Amino acid sequence: MTIKKKPKVFSGIQPSHALHLGNYLGALKPWVESQNETDNVFCVVDLHSPTLLGDIDPKILAENSRSVAALYFAAGIDPEENIVFIQSHVPEHTEATWILSCATPLGWLNRMTQFKSKSQLVESVGTGLLTYPVLMAADILLYDTNRVPVGDDQRQHVELTRDIAMRFNNLFGDVFTIPEAVIPKLGARVMSFDEPETKMSKSIARSKAGHAVNLLDSEKQMKKTIMSAVTDSERETRFEHASKGVYNLLSLYQTLSGESKESIEAKFDGQGYGFLKKELLGIVIESLAPVQKRYAEIMDDRAELERILANGAQKAKERASVTLQRMKNATGVG
Ligand code: AQP
């Protein structure tokens, strides 16, 4: 009997600021739900965090990395069955990035929409903000990844990773597996509560109350954010006709409850938005309470967390070093 190999998965989250409901629904929850069907590497991508200089306090970055790893486990990622590690603990990522960046045309990076929008936020744009998608490509390609589960905002970067891998393979031979993005059907683009035309974002939530529900928010904070979410002056709770703010609330309710659109529309038909917000708040609290409880337990046993992360880094290094050697052999470096 031949045993079919599981598809290889790589994904990660930057530990820049507190994780929010968008990170949970667009990334963490789908990772947890499909973890048994795939061979997974989940990384805390701390080298991506300093791309906006001054945006992240260096004193808290290392602590945030542990906190994000703890949230992976608290959300349900099994530390025994998956490789989980902090990116900077595996230097193969930066070495591979250099080699890949030499094969990446500048024009491809200039076209990235995230670079265009984030470079508006700072006076002086660091080179890392431009080249960060190459680091992301290295992250993915080092693990012979087949699938990259991400939210919709990262689709373009995974497309770029594919282009870089194909170009590299054309230039130097068959070095890389070509990965594909896996975007969840629900929760792929959670919008913010205060500006529903803008995606919920860590960097905005950090300085703007009411923008996001963070995974470690108190019930009181969640209540304040959700009950003051932007809606409109109607009573329209059908998905197709709802305004952006109401659509976002309905979609969040749908993603968290698993109920069908029809039953949700029936439930909220003729009710005011206050009722929708209250029901959403209830389901958000119910979903996040167990995550918060497990998170507190994991953070309480720091020695165990460090052990798991060191073990993860060692396993990741074993895999990454094989691919890096292939890259070096192909390019004649070394
Ligand atoms: N609003 C969102 N809805 C659904 N998924 C989302 N993700 C991010 N925002 C949403 C997904 O979460 C993962 C984290 O990716 P990241 O750490 O690289 O951050 P990001 O994509 O740049 O977005 P953030 O977390 O909001 O940070 P900033 O403020 O820096 O842009 C990815 O899978 C992402 O798609």
mmCIF file of C-alpha atoms and ligand atoms in Angstrom:
data_model
loop_
_atom_site.group_PDB
_atom_site.id
_atom_site.type_symbol
_atom_site.label_atom_id
_atom_site.label_comp_id
_atom_site.label_asym_id
_atom_site.label_seq_id
_atom_site.Cartn_x
_atom_site.Cartn_y
_atom_site.Cartn_z
ATOM 1 C CA MET A 1 0.000 0.000 0.000
ATOM 2 C CA THR A 2 1.381 3.429 -0.903
ATOM 3 C CA ILE A 3 0.897 6.148 1.664
ATOM 4 C CA LYS A 4 -0.025 9.461 0.059
ATOM 5 C CA LYS A 5 2.137 12.329 1.294
ATOM 6 C CA LYS A 6 0.276 15.195 2.909
ATOM 7 C CA PRO A 7 0.478 18.567 1.116
ATOM 8 C CA LYS A 8 3.063 20.858 2.678
ATOM 9 C CA VAL A 9 1.791 24.063 4.248
ATOM 10 C CA PHE A 10 3.658 27.188 5.321
ATOM 11 C CA SER A 11 2.162 30.315 6.860
ATOM 12 C CA GLY A 12 3.018 33.001 9.383
ATOM 13 C CA ILE A 13 1.935 36.146 11.187
ATOM 14 C CA GLN A 14 4.022 39.205 12.022
ATOM 15 C CA PRO A 15 4.357 39.840 15.767
ATOM 16 C CA SER A 16 4.260 43.609 15.246
ATOM 17 C CA HIS A 17 1.217 44.436 17.348
ATOM 18 C CA ALA A 18 -1.738 42.710 18.993
ATOM 19 C CA LEU A 19 -3.478 40.107 16.803
ATOM 20 C CA HIS A 20 -7.052 40.909 15.836
ATOM 21 C CA LEU A 21 -10.199 39.122 14.739
ATOM 22 C CA GLY A 22 -9.084 39.390 11.084
ATOM 23 C CA ASN A 23 -5.856 37.505 11.840
ATOM 24 C CA TYR A 24 -7.927 34.897 13.683
ATOM 25 C CA LEU A 25 -10.547 34.345 10.975
ATOM 26 C CA GLY A 26 -8.320 34.886 7.931
ATOM 27 C CA ALA A 27 -5.375 32.837 9.193
ATOM 28 C CA LEU A 28 -5.352 31.129 12.605
ATOM 29 C CA LYS A 29 -8.780 29.482 12.514
ATOM 30 C CA PRO A 30 -8.339 28.008 8.999
ATOM 31 C CA TRP A 31 -4.865 26.740 10.000
ATOM 32 C CA VAL A 32 -6.362 24.949 12.992
ATOM 33 C CA GLU A 33 -9.253 23.513 10.992
ATOM 34 C CA SER A 34 -7.055 21.944 8.302
ATOM 35 C CA GLN A 35 -3.997 21.035 10.379
ATOM 36 C CA ASN A 36 -4.645 17.291 10.339
ATOM 37 C CA GLU A 37 -4.848 17.073 6.544
ATOM 38 C CA THR A 38 -1.520 18.768 5.860
ATOM 39 C CA ASP A 39 2.167 18.773 6.868
ATOM 40 C CA ASN A 40 2.509 22.180 8.478
ATOM 41 C CA VAL A 41 5.150 24.775 9.241
ATOM 42 C CA PHE A 42 3.792 27.803 11.128
ATOM 43 C CA CYS A 43 6.204 30.639 11.696
ATOM 44 C CA VAL A 44 6.164 33.810 13.781
ATOM 45 C CA VAL A 45 7.673 36.088 11.152
ATOM 46 C CA ASP A 46 9.503 38.543 13.398
ATOM 47 C CA LEU A 47 11.975 39.654 10.699
ATOM 48 C CA HIS A 48 9.008 41.180 8.874
ATOM 49 C CA SER A 49 8.104 43.362 11.836
ATOM 50 C CA PRO A 50 10.718 46.128 11.613
ATOM 51 C CA THR A 51 9.824 47.009 7.986
ATOM 52 C CA LEU A 52 8.217 50.260 9.142
ATOM 53 C CA LEU A 53 11.016 51.746 11.235
ATOM 54 C CA GLY A 54 9.737 53.218 14.488
ATOM 55 C CA ASP A 55 6.412 51.377 14.209
ATOM 56 C CA ILE A 56 7.451 48.685 16.634
ATOM 57 C CA ASP A 57 9.101 49.088 20.026
ATOM 58 C CA PRO A 58 12.310 46.974 19.981
ATOM 59 C CA LYS A 59 11.885 46.358 23.714
ATOM 60 C CA ILE A 60 8.680 44.419 23.169
ATOM 61 C CA LEU A 61 9.279 42.649 19.847
ATOM 62 C CA ALA A 62 10.860 39.498 21.352
ATOM 63 C CA GLU A 63 8.044 39.282 23.904
ATOM 64 C CA ASN A 64 5.422 39.772 21.160
ATOM 65 C CA SER A 65 6.967 36.887 19.218
ATOM 66 C CA ARG A 66 6.417 34.558 22.184
ATOM 67 C CA SER A 67 2.930 35.942 22.674
ATOM 68 C CA VAL A 68 1.982 35.282 19.034
ATOM 69 C CA ALA A 69 3.406 31.738 19.215
ATOM 70 C CA ALA A 70 1.366 31.174 22.392
ATOM 71 C CA LEU A 71 -1.726 32.383 20.514
ATOM 72 C CA TYR A 72 -1.075 29.832 17.749
ATOM 73 C CA PHE A 73 -1.170 27.066 20.378
ATOM 74 C CA ALA A 74 -4.053 28.649 22.291
ATOM 75 C CA ALA A 75 -6.111 28.767 19.088
ATOM 76 C CA GLY A 76 -5.559 25.023 18.689
ATOM 77 C CA ILE A 77 -2.333 24.430 16.745
ATOM 78 C CA ASP A 78 -0.905 21.166 18.076
ATOM 79 C CA PRO A 79 2.771 21.683 19.052
ATOM 80 C CA GLU A 80 3.533 17.964 18.691
ATOM 81 C CA GLU A 81 2.166 17.607 15.163
ATOM 82 C CA ASN A 82 3.260 20.905 13.590
ATOM 83 C CA ILE A 83 6.535 22.781 13.270
ATOM 84 C CA VAL A 84 6.173 26.147 15.007
ATOM 85 C CA PHE A 85 9.118 28.511 15.373
ATOM 86 C CA ILE A 86 10.312 32.110 15.371
ATOM 87 C CA GLN A 87 11.673 33.139 11.971
ATOM 88 C CA SER A 88 14.866 34.856 13.189
ATOM 89 C CA HIS A 89 15.901 31.623 14.941
ATOM 90 C CA VAL A 90 16.471 30.035 11.521
ATOM 91 C CA PRO A 91 19.039 32.193 9.667
ATOM 92 C CA GLU A 92 18.512 30.228 6.435
ATOM 93 C CA HIS A 93 15.563 32.600 5.806
ATOM 94 C CA THR A 94 17.776 35.672 5.444
ATOM 95 C CA GLU A 95 20.432 33.861 3.414
ATOM 96 C CA ALA A 96 17.825 32.528 0.992
ATOM 97 C CA THR A 97 16.307 36.014 0.740
ATOM 98 C CA TRP A 98 19.559 37.453 -0.583
ATOM 99 C CA ILE A 99 19.882 34.832 -3.300
ATOM 100 C CA LEU A 100 16.212 35.240 -4.269
ATOM 101 C CA SER A 101 16.410 39.028 -4.316
ATOM 102 C CA CYS A 102 19.130 38.793 -6.969
ATOM 103 C CA ALA A 103 16.655 36.932 -9.179
ATOM 104 C CA THR A 104 13.724 39.305 -8.500
ATOM 105 C CA PRO A 105 13.180 42.208 -10.921
ATOM 106 C CA LEU A 106 12.754 45.536 -9.126
ATOM 107 C CA GLY A 107 9.606 46.325 -11.130
ATOM 108 C CA TRP A 108 7.826 43.329 -9.591
ATOM 109 C CA LEU A 109 8.367 44.729 -6.081
ATOM 110 C CA ASN A 110 7.389 48.268 -7.059
ATOM 111 C CA ARG A 111 4.003 46.938 -8.135
ATOM 112 C CA MET A 112 3.058 45.496 -4.724
ATOM 113 C CA THR A 113 -0.021 47.317 -3.429
ATOM 114 C CA GLN A 114 0.974 46.830 0.214
ATOM 115 C CA PHE A 115 4.285 48.594 -0.505
ATOM 116 C CA LYS A 116 2.423 51.444 -2.177
ATOM 117 C CA SER A 117 0.017 51.920 0.739
ATOM 118 C CA LYS A 118 2.464 51.358 3.608
ATOM 119 C CA SER A 119 5.165 53.581 2.101
ATOM 120 C CA GLN A 120 2.657 56.459 2.393
ATOM 121 C CA LEU A 121 2.668 56.022 6.169
ATOM 122 C CA VAL A 122 6.321 56.932 6.736
ATOM 123 C CA GLU A 123 8.554 59.838 5.825
ATOM 124 C CA SER A 124 11.586 57.735 5.036
ATOM 125 C CA VAL A 125 10.905 54.390 3.360
ATOM 126 C CA GLY A 126 13.357 51.630 4.333
ATOM 127 C CA THR A 127 14.539 49.205 1.647
ATOM 128 C CA GLY A 128 13.101 46.376 3.771
ATOM 129 C CA LEU A 129 9.569 47.616 3.142
ATOM 130 C CA LEU A 130 10.163 47.142 -0.585
ATOM 131 C CA THR A 131 11.979 43.807 -0.339
ATOM 132 C CA TYR A 132 9.814 42.255 2.391
ATOM 133 C CA PRO A 133 7.855 40.148 -0.155
ATOM 134 C CA VAL A 134 11.161 38.498 -1.134
ATOM 135 C CA LEU A 135 11.686 37.495 2.503
ATOM 136 C CA MET A 136 8.149 36.121 2.436
ATOM 137 C CA ALA A 137 8.980 34.201 -0.751
ATOM 138 C CA ALA A 138 12.044 32.718 0.978
ATOM 139 C CA ASP A 139 9.913 31.753 3.997
ATOM 140 C CA ILE A 140 7.525 29.838 1.760
ATOM 141 C CA LEU A 141 9.968 28.317 -0.731
ATOM 142 C CA LEU A 142 12.428 26.993 1.865
ATOM 143 C CA TYR A 143 9.862 24.398 2.985
ATOM 144 C CA ASP A 144 8.881 23.005 -0.456
ATOM 145 C CA THR A 145 5.460 24.429 0.293
ATOM 146 C CA ASN A 146 2.412 23.415 -1.737
ATOM 147 C CA ARG A 147 -0.180 25.561 0.045
ATOM 148 C CA VAL A 148 -0.039 28.947 1.754
ATOM 149 C CA PRO A 149 -3.188 29.615 3.794
ATOM 150 C CA VAL A 150 -3.538 33.404 4.111
ATOM 151 C CA GLY A 151 -6.133 36.145 4.196
ATOM 152 C CA ASP A 152 -7.038 37.950 0.996
ATOM 153 C CA ASP A 153 -4.587 40.840 1.579
ATOM 154 C CA GLN A 154 -1.632 38.459 1.144
ATOM 155 C CA ARG A 155 -2.808 36.988 -2.156
ATOM 156 C CA GLN A 156 -0.591 39.289 -4.218
ATOM 157 C CA HIS A 157 2.513 38.361 -2.225
ATOM 158 C CA VAL A 158 1.898 34.644 -2.758
ATOM 159 C CA GLU A 159 1.445 35.313 -6.491
ATOM 160 C CA LEU A 160 4.798 37.107 -6.445
ATOM 161 C CA THR A 161 6.354 34.126 -4.648
ATOM 162 C CA ARG A 162 5.143 31.881 -7.464
ATOM 163 C CA ASP A 163 6.590 34.244 -10.093
ATOM 164 C CA ILE A 164 9.951 34.393 -8.296
ATOM 165 C CA ALA A 165 10.074 30.603 -7.934
ATOM 166 C CA MET A 166 9.234 30.050 -11.614
ATOM 167 C CA ARG A 167 11.811 32.601 -12.747
ATOM 168 C CA PHE A 168 14.445 31.033 -10.487
ATOM 169 C CA ASN A 169 13.629 27.548 -11.789
ATOM 170 C CA ASN A 170 13.899 28.813 -15.383
ATOM 171 C CA LEU A 171 17.264 30.399 -14.694
ATOM 172 C CA PHE A 172 18.856 27.733 -12.511
ATOM 173 C CA GLY A 173 16.973 24.448 -12.893
ATOM 174 C CA ASP A 174 14.280 22.736 -10.916
ATOM 175 C CA VAL A 175 14.966 24.063 -7.416
ATOM 176 C CA PHE A 176 11.586 25.095 -6.026
ATOM 177 C CA THR A 177 8.122 23.648 -5.583
ATOM 178 C CA ILE A 178 5.557 26.151 -6.865
ATOM 179 C CA PRO A 179 3.139 27.031 -4.038
ATOM 180 C CA GLU A 180 -0.423 28.289 -4.213
ATOM 181 C CA ALA A 181 -2.409 30.581 -1.935
ATOM 182 C CA VAL A 182 -5.342 29.072 -0.074
ATOM 183 C CA ILE A 183 -7.837 31.789 0.848
ATOM 184 C CA PRO A 184 -10.695 30.859 3.218
ATOM 185 C CA LYS A 185 -14.234 31.110 1.799
ATOM 186 C CA LEU A 186 -15.368 33.067 4.870
ATOM 187 C CA GLY A 187 -13.338 35.540 6.921
ATOM 188 C CA ALA A 188 -10.728 36.222 4.228
ATOM 189 C CA ARG A 189 -11.128 39.993 4.489
ATOM 190 C CA VAL A 190 -12.507 41.223 7.789
ATOM 191 C CA MET A 191 -13.179 44.933 7.631
ATOM 192 C CA SER A 192 -12.674 47.343 10.494
ATOM 193 C CA PHE A 193 -15.516 48.276 12.836
ATOM 194 C CA ASP A 194 -14.964 52.021 12.573
ATOM 195 C CA GLU A 195 -14.252 52.304 8.825
ATOM 196 C CA PRO A 196 -15.842 49.319 7.089
ATOM 197 C CA GLU A 197 -14.241 50.188 3.749
ATOM 198 C CA THR A 198 -10.801 49.558 5.308
ATOM 199 C CA LYS A 199 -9.482 46.110 6.223
ATOM 200 C CA MET A 200 -8.959 45.424 9.920
ATOM 201 C CA SER A 201 -5.263 46.012 10.448
ATOM 202 C CA LYS A 202 -2.812 45.577 13.353
ATOM 203 C CA SER A 203 -0.912 48.739 12.602
ATOM 204 C CA ILE A 204 -4.065 50.893 12.506
ATOM 205 C CA ALA A 205 -5.697 49.179 15.531
ATOM 206 C CA ARG A 206 -2.644 50.000 17.595
ATOM 207 C CA SER A 207 -3.434 53.707 17.611
ATOM 208 C CA LYS A 208 -7.162 53.783 16.873
ATOM 209 C CA ALA A 209 -9.753 52.678 19.442
ATOM 210 C CA GLY A 210 -12.832 51.122 17.850
ATOM 211 C CA HIS A 211 -10.962 49.807 14.789
ATOM 212 C CA ALA A 212 -10.536 46.151 15.781
ATOM 213 C CA VAL A 213 -11.335 43.537 18.352
ATOM 214 C CA ASN A 214 -8.007 42.154 19.484
ATOM 215 C CA LEU A 215 -7.820 38.518 20.521
ATOM 216 C CA LEU A 216 -6.710 39.398 24.036
ATOM 217 C CA ASP A 217 -9.180 42.261 24.595
ATOM 218 C CA SER A 218 -11.295 42.210 27.749
ATOM 219 C CA GLU A 219 -15.054 41.640 27.340
ATOM 220 C CA LYS A 220 -15.530 45.302 28.186
ATOM 221 C CA GLN A 221 -13.218 46.406 25.373
ATOM 222 C CA MET A 222 -14.925 44.046 22.915
ATOM 223 C CA LYS A 223 -18.308 45.416 23.913
ATOM 224 C CA LYS A 224 -17.181 49.006 23.428
ATOM 225 C CA THR A 225 -15.779 48.279 19.956
ATOM 226 C CA ILE A 226 -18.628 46.153 18.623
ATOM 227 C CA MET A 227 -21.477 48.235 20.056
ATOM 228 C CA SER A 228 -20.000 51.382 18.479
ATOM 229 C CA ALA A 229 -19.378 49.762 15.062
ATOM 230 C CA VAL A 230 -20.370 51.939 12.109
ATOM 231 C CA THR A 231 -23.724 50.961 10.551
ATOM 232 C CA ASP A 232 -26.324 53.220 8.878
ATOM 233 C CA SER A 233 -29.744 54.651 9.555
ATOM 234 C CA GLU A 234 -31.723 51.783 7.922
ATOM 235 C CA ARG A 235 -32.781 48.378 9.290
ATOM 236 C CA GLU A 236 -31.395 46.351 6.372
ATOM 237 C CA THR A 237 -29.987 42.981 7.430
ATOM 238 C CA ARG A 238 -30.050 41.087 4.136
ATOM 239 C CA PHE A 239 -26.469 40.379 2.996
ATOM 240 C CA GLU A 240 -27.101 41.517 -0.554
ATOM 241 C CA HIS A 241 -28.597 44.890 0.372
ATOM 242 C CA ALA A 242 -26.653 45.709 3.539
ATOM 243 C CA SER A 243 -24.294 48.674 3.793
ATOM 244 C CA LYS A 244 -20.586 47.880 4.175
ATOM 245 C CA GLY A 245 -20.614 48.175 7.970
ATOM 246 C CA VAL A 246 -23.676 45.964 8.421
ATOM 247 C CA TYR A 247 -22.368 43.457 5.845
ATOM 248 C CA ASN A 248 -19.180 43.182 7.879
ATOM 249 C CA LEU A 249 -21.141 42.457 11.076
ATOM 250 C CA LEU A 250 -23.320 39.881 9.317
ATOM 251 C CA SER A 251 -20.273 38.219 7.739
ATOM 252 C CA LEU A 252 -18.477 38.062 11.069
ATOM 253 C CA TYR A 253 -21.545 36.481 12.615
ATOM 254 C CA GLN A 254 -21.717 33.975 9.740
ATOM 255 C CA THR A 255 -18.020 33.043 9.982
ATOM 256 C CA LEU A 256 -18.092 32.578 13.751
ATOM 257 C CA SER A 257 -21.462 30.830 14.025
ATOM 258 C CA GLY A 258 -21.206 28.580 10.972
ATOM 259 C CA GLU A 259 -24.897 29.319 10.299
ATOM 260 C CA SER A 260 -26.221 29.764 6.759
ATOM 261 C CA LYS A 261 -26.940 33.189 5.271
ATOM 262 C CA GLU A 262 -30.641 32.338 5.128
ATOM 263 C CA SER A 263 -30.938 31.486 8.807
ATOM 264 C CA ILE A 264 -28.947 34.594 9.761
ATOM 265 C CA GLU A 265 -31.179 36.808 7.626
ATOM 266 C CA ALA A 266 -34.258 35.232 9.216
ATOM 267 C CA LYS A 267 -32.840 35.730 12.700
ATOM 268 C CA PHE A 268 -32.098 39.441 12.246
ATOM 269 C CA ASP A 269 -35.004 40.351 9.951
ATOM 270 C CA GLY A 270 -36.890 43.373 11.274
ATOM 271 C CA GLN A 271 -34.591 43.742 14.275
ATOM 272 C CA GLY A 272 -32.532 46.847 14.943
ATOM 273 C CA TYR A 273 -28.754 46.840 14.503
ATOM 274 C CA GLY A 274 -28.381 46.911 18.303
ATOM 275 C CA PHE A 275 -29.644 43.317 18.417
ATOM 276 C CA LEU A 276 -27.230 42.212 15.656
ATOM 277 C CA LYS A 277 -24.333 43.821 17.519
ATOM 278 C CA LYS A 278 -25.344 42.204 20.808
ATOM 279 C CA GLU A 279 -25.590 38.760 19.243
ATOM 280 C CA LEU A 280 -22.264 39.247 17.468
ATOM 281 C CA LEU A 281 -20.634 40.353 20.715
ATOM 282 C CA GLY A 282 -21.931 37.200 22.400
ATOM 283 C CA ILE A 283 -20.481 34.908 19.774
ATOM 284 C CA VAL A 284 -17.148 36.765 19.670
ATOM 285 C CA ILE A 285 -16.798 36.434 23.449
ATOM 286 C CA GLU A 286 -17.812 32.779 23.326
ATOM 287 C CA SER A 287 -15.257 32.069 20.579
ATOM 288 C CA LEU A 288 -12.356 33.940 22.151
ATOM 289 C CA ALA A 289 -12.838 33.048 25.840
ATOM 290 C CA PRO A 290 -11.305 29.544 25.520
ATOM 291 C CA VAL A 291 -8.433 30.940 23.427
ATOM 292 C CA GLN A 292 -7.712 33.546 26.116
ATOM 293 C CA LYS A 293 -7.853 30.921 28.868
ATOM 294 C CA ARG A 294 -5.400 28.591 27.105
ATOM 295 C CA TYR A 295 -3.181 31.549 26.219
ATOM 296 C CA ALA A 296 -2.851 32.492 29.909
ATOM 297 C CA GLU A 297 -1.921 28.895 30.803
ATOM 298 C CA ILE A 298 0.696 28.680 28.039
ATOM 299 C CA MET A 299 2.267 32.030 28.954
ATOM 300 C CA ASP A 300 2.432 30.840 32.558
ATOM 301 C CA ASP A 301 4.814 28.042 31.630
ATOM 302 C CA ARG A 302 7.478 29.989 29.780
ATOM 303 C CA ALA A 303 10.101 27.261 30.030
ATOM 304 C CA GLU A 304 7.822 24.858 28.164
ATOM 305 C CA LEU A 305 7.018 27.484 25.506
ATOM 306 C CA GLU A 306 10.737 28.142 24.948
ATOM 307 C CA ARG A 307 11.367 24.392 24.713
ATOM 308 C CA ILE A 308 8.670 23.956 22.073
ATOM 309 C CA LEU A 309 9.965 26.911 20.051
ATOM 310 C CA ALA A 310 13.586 25.718 20.232
ATOM 311 C CA ASN A 311 12.483 22.285 19.090
ATOM 312 C CA GLY A 312 10.450 23.871 16.267
ATOM 313 C CA ALA A 313 13.427 25.975 15.150
ATOM 314 C CA GLN A 314 15.645 22.909 15.025
ATOM 315 C CA LYS A 315 13.175 20.963 12.881
ATOM 316 C CA ALA A 316 12.614 23.983 10.615
ATOM 317 C CA LYS A 317 16.369 24.409 10.188
ATOM 318 C CA GLU A 318 16.769 20.775 9.152
ATOM 319 C CA ARG A 319 14.275 21.289 6.311
ATOM 320 C CA ALA A 320 15.312 24.821 5.326
ATOM 321 C CA SER A 321 19.025 23.989 5.113
ATOM 322 C CA VAL A 322 18.362 21.285 2.499
ATOM 323 C CA THR A 323 16.569 23.774 0.217
ATOM 324 C CA LEU A 324 19.159 26.477 0.811
ATOM 325 C CA GLN A 325 21.905 24.043 -0.195
ATOM 326 C CA ARG A 326 19.951 23.293 -3.385
ATOM 327 C CA MET A 327 19.792 27.027 -4.080
ATOM 328 C CA LYS A 328 23.532 27.368 -3.505
ATOM 329 C CA ASN A 329 24.378 24.394 -5.693
ATOM 330 C CA ALA A 330 22.172 25.756 -8.463
ATOM 331 C CA THR A 331 23.678 29.252 -8.376
ATOM 332 C CA GLY A 332 27.282 28.257 -7.670
ATOM 333 C CA VAL A 333 27.406 30.089 -4.355
ATOM 334 C CA GLY A 334 29.664 28.368 -1.803
HETATM 335 N N1 AQP B 1 -8.532 42.036 8.051
HETATM 336 C C1 AQP B 1 -8.139 40.803 7.788
HETATM 337 N N2 AQP B 1 -9.036 39.840 7.449
HETATM 338 C C2 AQP B 1 -8.656 38.561 7.185
HETATM 339 N N3 AQP B 1 -7.364 38.149 7.262
HETATM 340 C C3 AQP B 1 -6.432 39.070 7.604
HETATM 341 N N4 AQP B 1 -5.099 38.986 7.786
HETATM 342 C C4 AQP B 1 -4.618 40.204 8.136
HETATM 343 N N5 AQP B 1 -5.621 41.101 8.211
HETATM 344 C C5 AQP B 1 -6.765 40.420 7.889
HETATM 345 C C6 AQP B 1 -4.342 37.757 7.621
HETATM 346 O O1 AQP B 1 -3.655 37.507 8.847
HETATM 347 C C7 AQP B 1 -2.357 36.987 8.569
HETATM 348 C C8 AQP B 1 -1.356 37.936 9.223
HETATM 349 O O2 AQP B 1 -0.524 38.500 8.319
HETATM 350 P P1 AQP B 1 0.583 39.571 8.668
HETATM 351 O O3 AQP B 1 1.034 39.450 10.064
HETATM 352 O O4 AQP B 1 1.626 39.461 7.610
HETATM 353 O O5 AQP B 1 -0.161 40.929 8.578
HETATM 354 P P2 AQP B 1 -0.862 41.687 7.389
HETATM 355 O O6 AQP B 1 -1.383 40.770 6.357
HETATM 356 O O7 AQP B 1 0.061 42.757 6.907
HETATM 357 O O8 AQP B 1 -2.106 42.350 8.105
HETATM 358 P P3 AQP B 1 -2.268 42.860 9.587
HETATM 359 O O9 AQP B 1 -2.170 41.693 10.515
HETATM 360 O O10 AQP B 1 -3.484 43.651 9.759
HETATM 361 O O11 AQP B 1 -1.034 43.791 9.825
HETATM 362 P P4 AQP B 1 -0.692 45.227 9.185
HETATM 363 O O12 AQP B 1 -1.388 46.240 9.976
HETATM 364 O O13 AQP B 1 0.776 45.310 9.363
HETATM 365 O O14 AQP B 1 -1.125 45.221 7.760
HETATM 366 C C9 AQP B 1 -2.254 36.892 7.043
HETATM 367 O O15 AQP B 1 -2.646 35.604 6.603
HETATM 368 C C10 AQP B 1 -3.245 37.920 6.570
HETATM 369 O O16 AQP B 1 -3.740 37.694 5.281
#
